[in-house]
């Protein structure tokens, strides 16, 4: 009964695909009740074993045709948000690609940063830098960790949906895939993502 507001892409990183033994990403649906404001605490007891990772979220502004180039995709994007995905899984053991699909690609919670910007107001998204901070350390990455370019990940999604006679509607939010390795989210943790040219986004566990 949830209202679908977006799509969550997973395994857009080659390292993650190699680890799972697959050549393609996966995707799941994001519903309105999964959205969390930046800084809003997330009760970890509601989840099983949540893990957080930084992402770039793209808001679709107009229809994108299958086979679109990166330039065509970027022209169709209304906004870029920094985001932290809190993924969850019902599996205790290593799982296969089909298991991930059945588990909605691990979609659980999504934290979108405030004050998004248009792609033209930022450096090219494939070199857009991110610093991911968590208790005990930090990691760094660039937007190109998602299939070489976040817009390329979105173009793949458009093709995958078209193969099922589906499409992205204007206003859809697309998480383009984790930029770094995920970290556990525990009660008391504060996790942040700082992306060049965008306001920081954070999530807290309680």
Short mmCIF file of C-alpha atoms in Angstrom, two decimals:
data_model
loop_
_atom_site.label_atom_id
_atom_site.label_comp_id
_atom_site.label_asym_id
_atom_site.label_seq_id
_atom_site.Cartn_x
_atom_site.Cartn_y
_atom_site.Cartn_z
CA UNK A 1 0.00 0.00 0.00
CA UNK A 2 3.00 2.32 0.06
CA UNK A 3 3.27 5.16 -2.46
CA UNK A 4 6.24 4.57 -4.77
CA UNK A 5 8.38 7.72 -5.09
CA UNK A 6 11.63 6.41 -6.45
CA UNK A 7 13.94 3.60 -7.44
CA UNK A 8 17.01 2.33 -5.64
CA UNK A 9 19.83 0.99 -7.80
CA UNK A 10 22.20 -1.58 -6.34
CA UNK A 11 25.40 -3.24 -7.51
CA UNK A 12 26.29 -0.34 -9.81
CA UNK A 13 29.88 -0.65 -8.60
CA UNK A 14 31.98 -3.18 -10.56
CA UNK A 15 33.64 -4.30 -7.32
CA UNK A 16 30.25 -5.16 -5.82
CA UNK A 17 29.07 -6.93 -8.98
CA UNK A 18 32.25 -9.00 -9.07
CA UNK A 19 31.75 -9.91 -5.41
CA UNK A 20 28.22 -11.13 -6.21
CA UNK A 21 29.23 -12.83 -9.44
CA UNK A 22 26.85 -10.80 -11.61
CA UNK A 23 27.27 -8.54 -14.62
CA UNK A 24 24.23 -6.35 -14.04
CA UNK A 25 22.93 -4.05 -11.31
CA UNK A 26 19.63 -4.62 -9.53
CA UNK A 27 16.88 -2.20 -8.59
CA UNK A 28 14.15 -1.91 -6.00
CA UNK A 29 11.33 0.51 -5.27
CA UNK A 30 11.47 3.37 -2.79
CA UNK A 31 8.22 4.21 -1.04
CA UNK A 32 7.33 7.48 0.68
CA UNK A 33 7.57 5.92 4.14
CA UNK A 34 11.25 5.07 3.53
CA UNK A 35 12.23 8.76 3.21
CA UNK A 36 13.92 10.29 6.24
CA UNK A 37 14.95 13.93 6.76
CA UNK A 38 18.65 14.66 7.14
CA UNK A 39 19.64 14.37 10.79
CA UNK A 40 16.40 12.65 11.79
CA UNK A 41 17.14 9.63 14.03
CA UNK A 42 16.45 6.20 12.61
CA UNK A 43 15.32 3.60 15.18
CA UNK A 44 17.64 0.73 14.36
CA UNK A 45 15.39 -1.73 16.24
CA UNK A 46 12.92 -1.37 13.37
CA UNK A 47 15.50 -2.91 11.02
CA UNK A 48 17.46 -6.17 10.94
CA UNK A 49 21.09 -5.30 10.23
CA UNK A 50 21.09 -1.83 8.63
CA UNK A 51 24.11 -0.55 6.72
CA UNK A 52 24.64 2.97 5.42
CA UNK A 53 26.37 4.14 2.25
CA UNK A 54 26.64 7.46 0.38
CA UNK A 55 24.96 7.93 -2.99
CA UNK A 56 23.94 10.53 -5.53
CA UNK A 57 20.19 10.81 -6.02
CA UNK A 58 18.89 12.15 -9.33
CA UNK A 59 15.38 13.58 -9.76
CA UNK A 60 13.93 12.91 -13.20
CA UNK A 61 12.40 15.99 -14.82
CA UNK A 62 11.24 14.67 -18.20
CA UNK A 63 10.97 11.34 -20.05
CA UNK A 64 14.24 9.59 -20.94
CA UNK A 65 14.26 7.32 -24.01
CA UNK A 66 15.88 3.87 -23.89
CA UNK A 67 19.43 3.96 -25.20
CA UNK A 68 19.90 7.58 -24.11
CA UNK A 69 23.42 8.97 -23.89
CA UNK A 70 24.87 10.41 -20.69
CA UNK A 71 24.33 13.92 -22.11
CA UNK A 72 20.67 13.17 -22.87
CA UNK A 73 20.12 11.78 -19.38
CA UNK A 74 21.75 14.80 -17.74
CA UNK A 75 19.53 17.14 -19.75
CA UNK A 76 16.48 15.31 -18.35
CA UNK A 77 17.58 15.63 -14.70
CA UNK A 78 15.97 18.38 -12.62
CA UNK A 79 18.01 17.99 -9.45
CA UNK A 80 20.93 16.24 -7.78
CA UNK A 81 20.75 15.40 -4.07
CA UNK A 82 23.46 13.98 -1.86
CA UNK A 83 21.98 10.94 -0.17
CA UNK A 84 22.64 8.23 2.35
CA UNK A 85 20.93 4.94 1.75
CA UNK A 86 20.29 2.75 4.77
CA UNK A 87 20.06 -0.69 3.23
CA UNK A 88 18.77 -3.73 5.08
CA UNK A 89 18.62 -7.43 4.30
CA UNK A 90 16.56 -10.35 5.46
CA UNK A 91 19.41 -12.75 4.76
CA UNK A 92 21.95 -13.87 7.32
CA UNK A 93 24.09 -15.73 4.78
CA UNK A 94 25.59 -14.57 1.45
CA UNK A 95 22.82 -14.20 -1.10
CA UNK A 96 22.43 -14.45 -4.86
CA UNK A 97 21.27 -11.85 -7.36
CA UNK A 98 17.74 -13.28 -7.44
CA UNK A 99 17.62 -13.10 -3.65
CA UNK A 100 18.52 -9.40 -3.78
CA UNK A 101 15.75 -8.78 -6.32
CA UNK A 102 13.26 -10.59 -4.08
CA UNK A 103 14.42 -8.42 -1.16
CA UNK A 104 13.68 -5.18 -3.08
CA UNK A 105 17.43 -4.62 -3.57
CA UNK A 106 17.77 -4.03 0.17
CA UNK A 107 15.83 -0.75 0.10
CA UNK A 108 14.93 0.29 3.66
CA UNK A 109 15.53 4.00 4.39
CA UNK A 110 16.70 6.93 2.26
CA UNK A 111 18.06 10.21 3.59
CA UNK A 112 18.09 13.00 0.98
CA UNK A 113 20.14 16.14 1.47
CA UNK A 114 18.49 19.55 1.48
CA UNK A 115 18.86 22.16 -1.27
CA UNK A 116 19.57 20.03 -4.33
CA UNK A 117 21.19 21.56 -7.41
CA UNK A 118 20.94 21.07 -11.16
CA UNK A 119 23.67 19.04 -12.86
CA UNK A 120 24.79 22.18 -14.72
CA UNK A 121 25.52 23.88 -11.37
CA UNK A 122 28.00 21.17 -10.36
CA UNK A 123 31.21 19.74 -11.77
CA UNK A 124 30.70 16.72 -14.02
CA UNK A 125 29.02 14.12 -11.86
CA UNK A 126 31.56 11.39 -12.58
CA UNK A 127 34.28 13.44 -10.81
CA UNK A 128 31.99 14.86 -8.12
CA UNK A 129 33.80 14.09 -4.87
CA UNK A 130 32.31 12.64 -1.71
CA UNK A 131 33.68 12.29 1.83
CA UNK A 132 31.80 9.67 3.82
CA UNK A 133 32.25 10.02 7.57
CA UNK A 134 31.38 7.45 10.21
CA UNK A 135 32.36 6.55 13.76
CA UNK A 136 36.01 5.55 13.68
CA UNK A 137 36.91 6.75 10.21
CA UNK A 138 36.00 8.06 6.78
CA UNK A 139 36.07 7.02 3.14
CA UNK A 140 36.25 8.96 -0.11
CA UNK A 141 34.85 8.38 -3.59
CA UNK A 142 33.60 10.11 -6.72
CA UNK A 143 30.33 9.84 -8.61
CA UNK A 144 31.98 7.67 -11.24
CA UNK A 145 31.94 4.75 -8.77
CA UNK A 146 28.40 4.18 -10.07
CA UNK A 147 28.92 2.57 -13.49
CA UNK A 148 31.50 5.18 -14.49
CA UNK A 149 28.91 7.97 -14.31
CA UNK A 150 25.65 8.30 -12.32
CA UNK A 151 23.84 9.22 -15.53
CA UNK A 152 25.08 5.97 -17.11
CA UNK A 153 23.54 4.08 -14.19
CA UNK A 154 20.27 5.91 -14.79
CA UNK A 155 20.46 5.12 -18.53
CA UNK A 156 20.87 1.42 -17.67
CA UNK A 157 17.78 1.63 -15.46
CA UNK A 158 15.73 3.21 -18.25
CA UNK A 159 16.62 0.29 -20.52
CA UNK A 160 15.88 -2.30 -17.84
CA UNK A 161 12.47 -0.77 -17.19
CA UNK A 162 11.68 -0.50 -20.91
CA UNK A 163 12.32 -4.24 -21.26
CA UNK A 164 9.39 -4.70 -18.84
CA UNK A 165 7.18 -2.08 -20.55
CA UNK A 166 7.81 0.31 -17.68
CA UNK A 167 9.30 3.80 -17.54
CA UNK A 168 10.41 6.56 -15.20
CA UNK A 169 7.81 9.23 -14.55
CA UNK A 170 8.82 12.88 -14.00
CA UNK A 171 9.47 13.52 -10.33
CA UNK A 172 10.92 10.06 -9.71
CA UNK A 173 13.95 9.97 -7.40
CA UNK A 174 16.66 7.52 -8.46
CA UNK A 175 19.45 6.45 -6.12
CA UNK A 176 22.31 5.63 -8.47
CA UNK A 177 24.23 3.20 -6.26
CA UNK A 178 26.65 3.17 -3.35
CA UNK A 179 29.86 5.15 -3.84
CA UNK A 180 31.81 3.45 -1.03
CA UNK A 181 31.63 0.27 1.00
CA UNK A 182 28.69 0.33 3.43
CA UNK A 183 29.11 0.62 7.19
CA UNK A 184 26.83 -0.66 9.96
CA UNK A 185 24.32 1.79 11.44
CA UNK A 186 23.99 1.28 15.19
CA UNK A 187 22.24 3.15 17.97
CA UNK A 188 24.26 6.26 18.79
CA UNK A 189 26.07 6.39 15.43
CA UNK A 190 26.29 9.59 13.39
CA UNK A 191 27.10 9.10 9.71
CA UNK A 192 27.63 11.92 7.22
CA UNK A 193 28.15 12.41 3.49
CA UNK A 194 29.74 15.60 2.18
CA UNK A 195 29.54 16.04 -1.60
CA UNK A 196 31.27 18.86 -3.47
CA UNK A 197 28.91 21.77 -4.09
CA UNK A 198 26.05 20.31 -2.03
CA UNK A 199 24.95 20.65 1.57
CA UNK A 200 26.07 17.79 3.86
CA UNK A 201 23.62 15.04 4.67
CA UNK A 202 23.63 12.97 7.85
CA UNK A 203 21.88 10.07 9.51
CA UNK A 204 21.80 9.13 13.18
CA UNK A 205 20.96 5.79 14.70
CA UNK A 206 18.93 5.54 17.88
#
